[in-house]
Amino acid sequence: MKKINWGILAAGRISSWFCTGLQTVSNANILAIGSRSQEKAEQFGDRFEIERRYGSYEELVNDPDIDVIYVGVPSRWHHEYTMLALRAGKNVVCEKPFSMNAKDTKEQITYAREHNLFLMEAMWTKCIPVYRTVMDWVGQGRIGEVRFFKADFFTPGKANPPHRLYNYEIGGGALLDLGVYPITYACSLLGHHPTEILSTADFAHTGVDINNSIILKYENGSYAAISSGFNVHQQNPAVIVGTKGKITIDHNFLCAESAQLRDLNNEIIQQVHYPFEKNGYEYEGMEATRCLQAGLKESPWIPLEHTQAVMEIMDTCRKQWGFAYTFEK
């Protein structure tokens, strides 16, 4: 099959992680890198042996040989540069959060659909093998009806000098950068339209939310209890409890390589271990490449309506806190 030519928009850390994984994907070719400076483009290009190096994002998106653009800029600019690529007629895979709010997300989705372009949130969690197995177990009724989901995502972030998560000007904060993962997981299990959302947050001196706690309640009585932040050290486990059993993920649920299927007495019935082929980012690269080769306009694993629904939940949380970024539209 024809190789899919990728263009990488931004030469930062997340783009380097994605390219490390993408290099292992058959039928994917990293053709070009675009950065805000030619020097950074050259350095990134040398590291990943990329043929074409552009010192501006505009040059990158206008390369006629690129099939899809990966948007890896900081959160504040996800919407701007996704739209830049879409308006240039390019398919796009955009990092999470898909934008800063549901309004911008809707604009991205609407434009892609109206112009027959592929668009996908780079939600690697939904593409890794453990997640796919967990969804299979749930779908097969192995734990009965899901009643409760709990997950946390905390990661350390230094206040001095400010870690990117503390940086208000680039869209930092716990909810959009970290909380999007447990919210996405909860919605996949319980539904994308909870009947009630209860949330609270604490704020750093820089103005961003430093931690948050969220309850999602559903009409059938099931609920999710999730939290995220960057002032707590822990292993980031998750548990999914059903009427017949439970599923446990002991370490970093969002990018886990292992999970356990248990009975109600907590005895292990089945466990799986899927070591990553590279660093875990290869799976979202595989999915996007597969979709493009098949002529799909969105991934059945990461439907755009689900991305939209998660953004709406996060908007609701921030509204409850009375928090909006001054640069939002």
mmCIF file of C-alpha atoms in Angstrom:
data_model
loop_
_atom_site.group_PDB
_atom_site.id
_atom_site.type_symbol
_atom_site.label_atom_id
_atom_site.label_comp_id
_atom_site.label_asym_id
_atom_site.label_seq_id
_atom_site.Cartn_x
_atom_site.Cartn_y
_atom_site.Cartn_z
ATOM 1 C CA MET A 1 0.000 0.000 0.000
ATOM 2 C CA LYS A 2 1.004 3.609 -0.531
ATOM 3 C CA LYS A 3 3.081 5.043 2.288
ATOM 4 C CA ILE A 4 1.480 7.878 4.211
ATOM 5 C CA ASN A 5 3.684 10.973 4.281
ATOM 6 C CA TRP A 6 3.625 12.752 7.649
ATOM 7 C CA GLY A 7 4.480 16.350 8.379
ATOM 8 C CA ILE A 8 5.337 17.212 11.992
ATOM 9 C CA LEU A 9 4.223 20.662 13.125
ATOM 10 C CA ALA A 10 6.478 21.740 16.036
ATOM 11 C CA ALA A 11 9.856 20.404 17.093
ATOM 12 C CA GLY A 12 9.282 20.043 20.835
ATOM 13 C CA ARG A 13 9.291 17.150 23.270
ATOM 14 C CA ILE A 14 5.860 15.710 22.474
ATOM 15 C CA SER A 15 6.659 15.724 18.749
ATOM 16 C CA SER A 16 9.883 13.861 19.466
ATOM 17 C CA TRP A 17 7.993 11.205 21.436
ATOM 18 C CA PHE A 18 5.481 10.830 18.629
ATOM 19 C CA CYS A 19 8.179 10.565 15.963
ATOM 20 C CA THR A 20 10.046 7.951 18.019
ATOM 21 C CA GLY A 21 6.932 5.787 17.897
ATOM 22 C CA LEU A 22 5.975 6.670 14.326
ATOM 23 C CA GLN A 23 9.360 5.563 13.001
ATOM 24 C CA THR A 24 8.357 1.964 13.784
ATOM 25 C CA VAL A 25 5.053 2.145 11.861
ATOM 26 C CA SER A 26 5.067 0.404 8.505
ATOM 27 C CA ASN A 27 3.624 2.480 5.657
ATOM 28 C CA ALA A 28 4.289 5.699 7.601
ATOM 29 C CA ASN A 29 7.004 8.050 6.385
ATOM 30 C CA ILE A 30 8.061 11.156 8.313
ATOM 31 C CA LEU A 31 8.599 13.403 5.321
ATOM 32 C CA ALA A 32 8.864 16.875 6.838
ATOM 33 C CA ILE A 33 9.308 18.867 10.036
ATOM 34 C CA GLY A 34 8.133 22.423 10.532
ATOM 35 C CA SER A 35 9.330 24.672 13.350
ATOM 36 C CA ARG A 36 9.294 28.346 14.250
ATOM 37 C CA SER A 37 12.974 28.514 13.335
ATOM 38 C CA GLN A 38 15.095 26.882 10.653
ATOM 39 C CA GLU A 39 17.702 25.992 13.272
ATOM 40 C CA LYS A 40 15.234 23.937 15.329
ATOM 41 C CA ALA A 41 13.871 22.296 12.190
ATOM 42 C CA GLU A 42 17.389 21.272 11.177
ATOM 43 C CA GLN A 43 18.190 19.869 14.611
ATOM 44 C CA PHE A 44 14.953 17.882 14.745
ATOM 45 C CA GLY A 45 15.429 16.740 11.163
ATOM 46 C CA ASP A 46 18.930 15.485 11.907
ATOM 47 C CA ARG A 47 17.703 13.574 14.958
ATOM 48 C CA PHE A 48 14.961 11.730 13.062
ATOM 49 C CA GLU A 49 16.549 11.724 9.592
ATOM 50 C CA ILE A 50 13.727 13.803 8.135
ATOM 51 C CA GLU A 51 14.206 14.866 4.532
ATOM 52 C CA ARG A 52 12.379 18.201 4.436
ATOM 53 C CA ARG A 53 12.926 20.897 7.079
ATOM 54 C CA TYR A 54 10.869 24.089 7.218
ATOM 55 C CA GLY A 55 11.468 27.177 9.339
ATOM 56 C CA SER A 56 7.777 28.052 9.492
ATOM 57 C CA TYR A 57 4.509 26.218 9.981
ATOM 58 C CA GLU A 58 3.040 27.862 6.883
ATOM 59 C CA GLU A 59 5.717 26.310 4.662
ATOM 60 C CA LEU A 60 5.088 22.913 6.198
ATOM 61 C CA VAL A 61 1.329 22.809 5.647
ATOM 62 C CA ASN A 62 1.729 23.966 2.052
ATOM 63 C CA ASP A 63 4.045 21.098 1.084
ATOM 64 C CA PRO A 64 1.967 19.295 -1.586
ATOM 65 C CA ASP A 65 3.481 15.867 -0.821
ATOM 66 C CA ILE A 66 2.365 15.716 2.826
ATOM 67 C CA ASP A 67 -0.699 13.540 3.465
ATOM 68 C CA VAL A 68 -1.253 14.343 7.145
ATOM 69 C CA ILE A 69 -0.020 16.883 9.678
ATOM 70 C CA TYR A 70 0.686 16.036 13.314
ATOM 71 C CA VAL A 71 0.087 19.130 15.485
ATOM 72 C CA GLY A 72 2.386 19.094 18.521
ATOM 73 C CA VAL A 73 2.432 22.737 19.652
ATOM 74 C CA PRO A 74 1.451 23.685 23.242
ATOM 75 C CA SER A 75 -2.255 23.488 24.067
ATOM 76 C CA ARG A 76 -3.034 27.176 23.552
ATOM 77 C CA TRP A 77 -2.276 26.893 19.842
ATOM 78 C CA HIS A 78 -3.870 23.510 19.011
ATOM 79 C CA HIS A 79 -6.908 25.154 17.454
ATOM 80 C CA GLU A 80 -4.960 27.766 15.497
ATOM 81 C CA TYR A 81 -2.567 25.357 13.857
ATOM 82 C CA THR A 82 -5.088 22.584 13.321
ATOM 83 C CA MET A 83 -7.149 25.131 11.404
ATOM 84 C CA LEU A 84 -4.046 26.299 9.525
ATOM 85 C CA ALA A 85 -3.412 22.750 8.339
ATOM 86 C CA LEU A 86 -7.055 22.017 7.548
ATOM 87 C CA ARG A 87 -7.389 25.213 5.529
ATOM 88 C CA ALA A 88 -4.338 24.108 3.541
ATOM 89 C CA GLY A 89 -6.268 20.944 2.674
ATOM 90 C CA LYS A 90 -4.319 18.657 4.975
ATOM 91 C CA ASN A 91 -5.538 15.780 7.111
ATOM 92 C CA VAL A 92 -4.685 16.364 10.774
ATOM 93 C CA VAL A 93 -3.834 14.465 13.951
ATOM 94 C CA CYS A 94 -3.877 16.984 16.808
ATOM 95 C CA GLU A 95 -2.484 16.451 20.287
ATOM 96 C CA LYS A 96 -4.763 16.539 23.283
ATOM 97 C CA PRO A 97 -6.410 18.609 24.523
ATOM 98 C CA PHE A 98 -7.921 18.977 21.060
ATOM 99 C CA SER A 99 -8.353 22.693 21.720
ATOM 100 C CA MET A 100 -8.894 24.940 24.729
ATOM 101 C CA ASN A 101 -12.690 24.610 24.701
ATOM 102 C CA ALA A 102 -15.681 22.944 23.066
ATOM 103 C CA LYS A 103 -16.419 25.914 20.786
ATOM 104 C CA ASP A 104 -13.018 25.697 19.102
ATOM 105 C CA THR A 105 -13.248 21.907 18.940
ATOM 106 C CA LYS A 106 -16.581 22.157 17.135
ATOM 107 C CA GLU A 107 -15.079 24.550 14.582
ATOM 108 C CA GLN A 108 -12.243 22.122 13.858
ATOM 109 C CA ILE A 109 -14.610 19.167 13.465
ATOM 110 C CA THR A 110 -17.115 21.085 11.353
ATOM 111 C CA TYR A 111 -14.438 22.327 8.962
ATOM 112 C CA ALA A 112 -12.886 18.884 8.528
ATOM 113 C CA ARG A 113 -16.252 17.268 7.822
ATOM 114 C CA GLU A 114 -17.340 19.985 5.412
ATOM 115 C CA HIS A 115 -14.074 19.669 3.476
ATOM 116 C CA ASN A 116 -13.864 15.865 3.550
ATOM 117 C CA LEU A 117 -10.635 15.782 5.570
ATOM 118 C CA PHE A 118 -9.427 13.240 8.126
ATOM 119 C CA LEU A 119 -9.196 14.593 11.659
ATOM 120 C CA MET A 120 -8.236 12.758 14.867
ATOM 121 C CA GLU A 121 -7.343 13.596 18.430
ATOM 122 C CA ALA A 122 -3.954 12.113 19.336
ATOM 123 C CA MET A 123 -5.411 10.221 22.295
ATOM 124 C CA TRP A 124 -2.820 7.441 22.509
ATOM 125 C CA THR A 125 -4.631 5.850 25.455
ATOM 126 C CA LYS A 126 -7.427 4.659 23.159
ATOM 127 C CA CYS A 127 -4.957 2.970 20.820
ATOM 128 C CA ILE A 128 -2.735 0.973 23.180
ATOM 129 C CA PRO A 129 -3.370 -2.794 23.404
ATOM 130 C CA VAL A 130 -4.317 -2.824 27.108
ATOM 131 C CA TYR A 131 -7.094 -0.281 26.564
ATOM 132 C CA ARG A 132 -8.447 -2.292 23.636
ATOM 133 C CA THR A 133 -8.466 -5.442 25.805
ATOM 134 C CA VAL A 134 -10.165 -3.646 28.704
ATOM 135 C CA MET A 135 -12.909 -2.450 26.349
ATOM 136 C CA ASP A 136 -13.275 -6.001 25.014
ATOM 137 C CA TRP A 137 -13.651 -7.400 28.535
ATOM 138 C CA VAL A 138 -16.305 -4.816 29.335
ATOM 139 C CA GLY A 139 -18.074 -5.335 26.015
ATOM 140 C CA GLN A 140 -18.154 -9.092 26.566
ATOM 141 C CA GLY A 141 -19.818 -8.608 29.945
ATOM 142 C CA ARG A 142 -16.890 -10.123 31.822
ATOM 143 C CA ILE A 143 -17.469 -7.812 34.814
ATOM 144 C CA GLY A 144 -21.202 -7.335 34.300
ATOM 145 C CA GLU A 145 -22.623 -3.817 34.218
ATOM 146 C CA VAL A 146 -20.015 -1.170 34.985
ATOM 147 C CA ARG A 147 -21.000 0.695 38.151
ATOM 148 C CA PHE A 148 -17.896 2.614 39.155
ATOM 149 C CA PHE A 149 -14.674 3.913 37.658
ATOM 150 C CA LYS A 150 -11.831 5.521 39.570
ATOM 151 C CA ALA A 151 -8.622 6.879 38.135
ATOM 152 C CA ASP A 152 -6.075 9.547 38.956
ATOM 153 C CA PHE A 153 -3.372 11.191 36.900
ATOM 154 C CA PHE A 154 -0.789 13.111 38.881
ATOM 155 C CA THR A 155 2.666 14.073 37.733
ATOM 156 C CA PRO A 156 5.264 16.295 39.427
ATOM 157 C CA GLY A 157 5.763 19.785 38.054
ATOM 158 C CA LYS A 158 8.322 22.202 39.462
ATOM 159 C CA ALA A 159 7.065 25.653 40.415
ATOM 160 C CA ASN A 160 10.505 27.272 40.216
ATOM 161 C CA PRO A 161 11.485 27.590 37.486
ATOM 162 C CA PRO A 162 7.916 27.090 36.238
ATOM 163 C CA HIS A 163 7.233 23.730 34.593
ATOM 164 C CA ARG A 164 5.094 23.952 31.419
ATOM 165 C CA LEU A 165 2.068 22.754 33.430
ATOM 166 C CA TYR A 166 2.334 25.940 35.526
ATOM 167 C CA ASN A 167 2.516 28.130 32.422
ATOM 168 C CA TYR A 168 -0.752 30.021 32.000
ATOM 169 C CA GLU A 169 0.308 31.649 28.719
ATOM 170 C CA ILE A 170 0.623 28.347 26.852
ATOM 171 C CA GLY A 171 -2.598 26.872 28.266
ATOM 172 C CA GLY A 172 -1.090 24.984 31.197
ATOM 173 C CA GLY A 173 -3.042 23.491 34.053
ATOM 174 C CA ALA A 174 -4.040 20.066 35.307
ATOM 175 C CA LEU A 175 -7.475 19.604 33.751
ATOM 176 C CA LEU A 176 -6.752 20.121 30.077
ATOM 177 C CA ASP A 177 -3.331 18.471 30.096
ATOM 178 C CA LEU A 178 -3.894 15.614 32.553
ATOM 179 C CA GLY A 179 -7.562 15.367 33.468
ATOM 180 C CA VAL A 180 -8.528 14.785 29.848
ATOM 181 C CA TYR A 181 -7.212 11.210 30.180
ATOM 182 C CA PRO A 182 -9.345 9.921 33.076
ATOM 183 C CA ILE A 183 -12.373 11.817 31.734
ATOM 184 C CA THR A 184 -11.919 10.173 28.332
ATOM 185 C CA TYR A 185 -11.558 6.740 29.943
ATOM 186 C CA ALA A 186 -14.625 7.279 32.145
ATOM 187 C CA CYS A 187 -16.736 8.340 29.177
ATOM 188 C CA SER A 188 -15.659 5.310 27.153
ATOM 189 C CA LEU A 189 -16.911 3.072 29.953
ATOM 190 C CA LEU A 190 -19.986 4.905 31.245
ATOM 191 C CA GLY A 191 -21.087 7.223 28.464
ATOM 192 C CA HIS A 192 -20.227 10.638 27.109
ATOM 193 C CA HIS A 193 -23.194 12.492 28.560
ATOM 194 C CA PRO A 194 -23.330 12.246 32.356
ATOM 195 C CA THR A 195 -26.459 13.535 34.028
ATOM 196 C CA GLU A 196 -24.475 15.420 36.658
ATOM 197 C CA ILE A 197 -20.949 16.822 36.893
ATOM 198 C CA LEU A 198 -19.468 17.885 40.217
ATOM 199 C CA SER A 199 -15.979 19.351 40.282
ATOM 200 C CA THR A 200 -13.596 21.409 42.342
ATOM 201 C CA ALA A 201 -10.064 22.715 41.849
ATOM 202 C CA ASP A 202 -7.157 24.466 43.537
ATOM 203 C CA PHE A 203 -5.059 27.044 41.741
ATOM 204 C CA ALA A 204 -1.348 27.775 41.535
ATOM 205 C CA HIS A 205 0.242 31.196 41.916
ATOM 206 C CA THR A 206 0.518 31.325 38.113
ATOM 207 C CA GLY A 207 -3.266 31.181 37.719
ATOM 208 C CA VAL A 208 -3.691 27.627 36.423
ATOM 209 C CA ASP A 209 -5.470 24.771 38.190
ATOM 210 C CA ILE A 210 -2.857 22.772 40.070
ATOM 211 C CA ASN A 211 -5.210 19.905 40.947
ATOM 212 C CA ASN A 212 -8.859 18.995 40.517
ATOM 213 C CA SER A 213 -11.414 16.395 41.533
ATOM 214 C CA ILE A 214 -14.395 15.452 39.380
ATOM 215 C CA ILE A 215 -17.446 13.243 39.868
ATOM 216 C CA LEU A 216 -19.416 12.158 36.806
ATOM 217 C CA LYS A 217 -22.843 10.733 37.658
ATOM 218 C CA TYR A 218 -25.069 8.786 35.280
ATOM 219 C CA GLU A 219 -28.782 8.102 35.023
ATOM 220 C CA ASN A 220 -28.424 4.398 35.900
ATOM 221 C CA GLY A 221 -26.624 5.235 39.159
ATOM 222 C CA SER A 222 -23.107 4.498 37.966
ATOM 223 C CA TYR A 223 -20.423 7.114 38.480
ATOM 224 C CA ALA A 224 -16.781 7.993 37.989
ATOM 225 C CA ALA A 225 -14.459 9.563 40.562
ATOM 226 C CA ILE A 226 -11.393 11.068 38.924
ATOM 227 C CA SER A 227 -8.694 13.552 39.815
ATOM 228 C CA SER A 228 -5.553 15.027 38.344
ATOM 229 C CA GLY A 229 -2.804 17.413 39.276
ATOM 230 C CA PHE A 230 0.898 18.110 39.515
ATOM 231 C CA ASN A 231 1.512 18.424 43.231
ATOM 232 C CA VAL A 232 1.133 14.752 44.232
ATOM 233 C CA HIS A 233 3.401 11.760 43.585
ATOM 234 C CA GLN A 234 1.632 8.458 42.974
ATOM 235 C CA GLN A 235 1.375 5.493 40.605
ATOM 236 C CA ASN A 236 -1.796 6.607 38.779
ATOM 237 C CA PRO A 237 -3.831 3.411 39.071
ATOM 238 C CA ALA A 238 -7.373 2.784 37.846
ATOM 239 C CA VAL A 239 -10.171 0.408 38.804
ATOM 240 C CA ILE A 240 -13.351 -0.461 36.924
ATOM 241 C CA VAL A 241 -15.972 -2.127 39.123
ATOM 242 C CA GLY A 242 -18.909 -4.037 37.700
ATOM 243 C CA THR A 243 -21.753 -6.135 39.046
ATOM 244 C CA LYS A 244 -19.811 -9.371 38.421
ATOM 245 C CA GLY A 245 -16.173 -8.373 38.833
ATOM 246 C CA LYS A 246 -13.585 -5.689 38.348
ATOM 247 C CA ILE A 247 -10.634 -4.663 36.220
ATOM 248 C CA THR A 248 -7.532 -3.204 37.818
ATOM 249 C CA ILE A 249 -4.669 -1.263 36.276
ATOM 250 C CA ASP A 250 -1.970 -0.781 38.865
ATOM 251 C CA HIS A 251 0.317 1.725 37.189
ATOM 252 C CA ASN A 252 -0.253 4.615 34.758
ATOM 253 C CA PHE A 253 -3.674 3.597 33.476
ATOM 254 C CA LEU A 254 -3.420 6.002 30.530
ATOM 255 C CA CYS A 255 -0.471 4.157 28.986
ATOM 256 C CA ALA A 256 -0.541 0.816 30.783
ATOM 257 C CA GLU A 257 1.128 -2.320 29.530
ATOM 258 C CA SER A 258 -0.698 -4.611 32.009
ATOM 259 C CA ALA A 259 -4.214 -5.100 33.395
ATOM 260 C CA GLN A 260 -5.982 -7.674 35.571
ATOM 261 C CA LEU A 261 -9.491 -9.091 35.315
ATOM 262 C CA ARG A 262 -10.705 -9.989 38.812
ATOM 263 C CA ASP A 263 -13.764 -11.502 40.472
ATOM 264 C CA LEU A 264 -15.681 -9.737 43.227
ATOM 265 C CA ASN A 265 -13.343 -11.317 45.804
ATOM 266 C CA ASN A 266 -10.432 -9.600 44.074
ATOM 267 C CA GLU A 267 -8.990 -12.895 42.811
ATOM 268 C CA ILE A 268 -7.292 -12.626 39.406
ATOM 269 C CA ILE A 269 -9.205 -14.459 36.657
ATOM 270 C CA GLN A 270 -7.070 -13.271 33.758
ATOM 271 C CA GLN A 271 -4.228 -10.850 33.285
ATOM 272 C CA VAL A 272 -2.584 -9.423 30.202
ATOM 273 C CA HIS A 273 0.797 -7.851 29.570
ATOM 274 C CA TYR A 274 1.544 -6.120 26.278
ATOM 275 C CA PRO A 275 4.999 -4.512 26.247
ATOM 276 C CA PHE A 276 5.147 -1.559 23.885
ATOM 277 C CA GLU A 277 6.873 -2.111 20.577
ATOM 278 C CA LYS A 278 8.594 1.243 21.090
ATOM 279 C CA ASN A 279 7.233 3.914 23.452
ATOM 280 C CA GLY A 280 3.448 3.581 23.086
ATOM 281 C CA TYR A 281 2.987 6.419 20.632
ATOM 282 C CA GLU A 282 3.359 3.988 17.763
ATOM 283 C CA TYR A 283 -0.208 2.769 18.266
ATOM 284 C CA GLU A 284 -1.888 6.100 17.548
ATOM 285 C CA GLY A 285 0.434 6.430 14.544
ATOM 286 C CA MET A 286 -0.686 2.987 13.373
ATOM 287 C CA GLU A 287 -4.342 3.900 13.812
ATOM 288 C CA ALA A 288 -4.128 7.180 11.919
ATOM 289 C CA THR A 289 -2.076 5.590 9.137
ATOM 290 C CA ARG A 290 -4.573 2.705 8.888
ATOM 291 C CA CYS A 291 -7.500 5.112 8.669
ATOM 292 C CA LEU A 292 -5.841 7.203 5.976
ATOM 293 C CA GLN A 293 -4.989 4.170 3.903
ATOM 294 C CA ALA A 294 -8.599 2.994 4.201
ATOM 295 C CA GLY A 295 -9.942 6.386 3.150
ATOM 296 C CA LEU A 296 -11.650 7.024 6.495
ATOM 297 C CA LYS A 297 -12.330 10.591 7.624
ATOM 298 C CA GLU A 298 -12.242 9.811 11.339
ATOM 299 C CA SER A 299 -11.073 6.971 13.520
ATOM 300 C CA PRO A 300 -13.716 4.526 14.777
ATOM 301 C CA TRP A 301 -11.562 4.190 17.908
ATOM 302 C CA ILE A 302 -11.460 7.946 18.544
ATOM 303 C CA PRO A 303 -14.715 9.343 17.109
ATOM 304 C CA LEU A 304 -14.836 13.110 16.838
ATOM 305 C CA GLU A 305 -18.182 13.256 18.630
ATOM 306 C CA HIS A 306 -16.485 11.690 21.665
ATOM 307 C CA THR A 307 -13.681 14.241 21.540
ATOM 308 C CA GLN A 308 -16.330 16.978 21.417
ATOM 309 C CA ALA A 309 -18.228 15.511 24.387
ATOM 310 C CA VAL A 310 -15.103 15.340 26.569
ATOM 311 C CA MET A 311 -14.311 18.979 25.774
ATOM 312 C CA GLU A 312 -17.851 19.925 26.817
ATOM 313 C CA ILE A 313 -17.389 18.140 30.151
ATOM 314 C CA MET A 314 -14.141 20.027 30.763
ATOM 315 C CA ASP A 315 -15.869 23.300 29.848
ATOM 316 C CA THR A 316 -18.512 22.518 32.474
ATOM 317 C CA CYS A 317 -15.855 21.851 35.103
ATOM 318 C CA ARG A 318 -14.105 25.127 34.408
ATOM 319 C CA LYS A 319 -17.399 26.989 34.465
ATOM 320 C CA GLN A 320 -18.059 25.556 37.924
ATOM 321 C CA TRP A 321 -14.665 26.892 39.020
ATOM 322 C CA GLY A 322 -15.236 30.268 37.400
ATOM 323 C CA PHE A 323 -12.070 29.776 35.379
ATOM 324 C CA ALA A 324 -11.366 30.739 31.779
ATOM 325 C CA TYR A 325 -8.129 31.721 30.051
ATOM 326 C CA THR A 326 -8.050 35.383 29.033
ATOM 327 C CA PHE A 327 -6.839 34.435 25.547
ATOM 328 C CA GLU A 328 -9.808 32.151 24.827
ATOM 329 C CA LYS A 329 -12.229 33.316 22.157
#
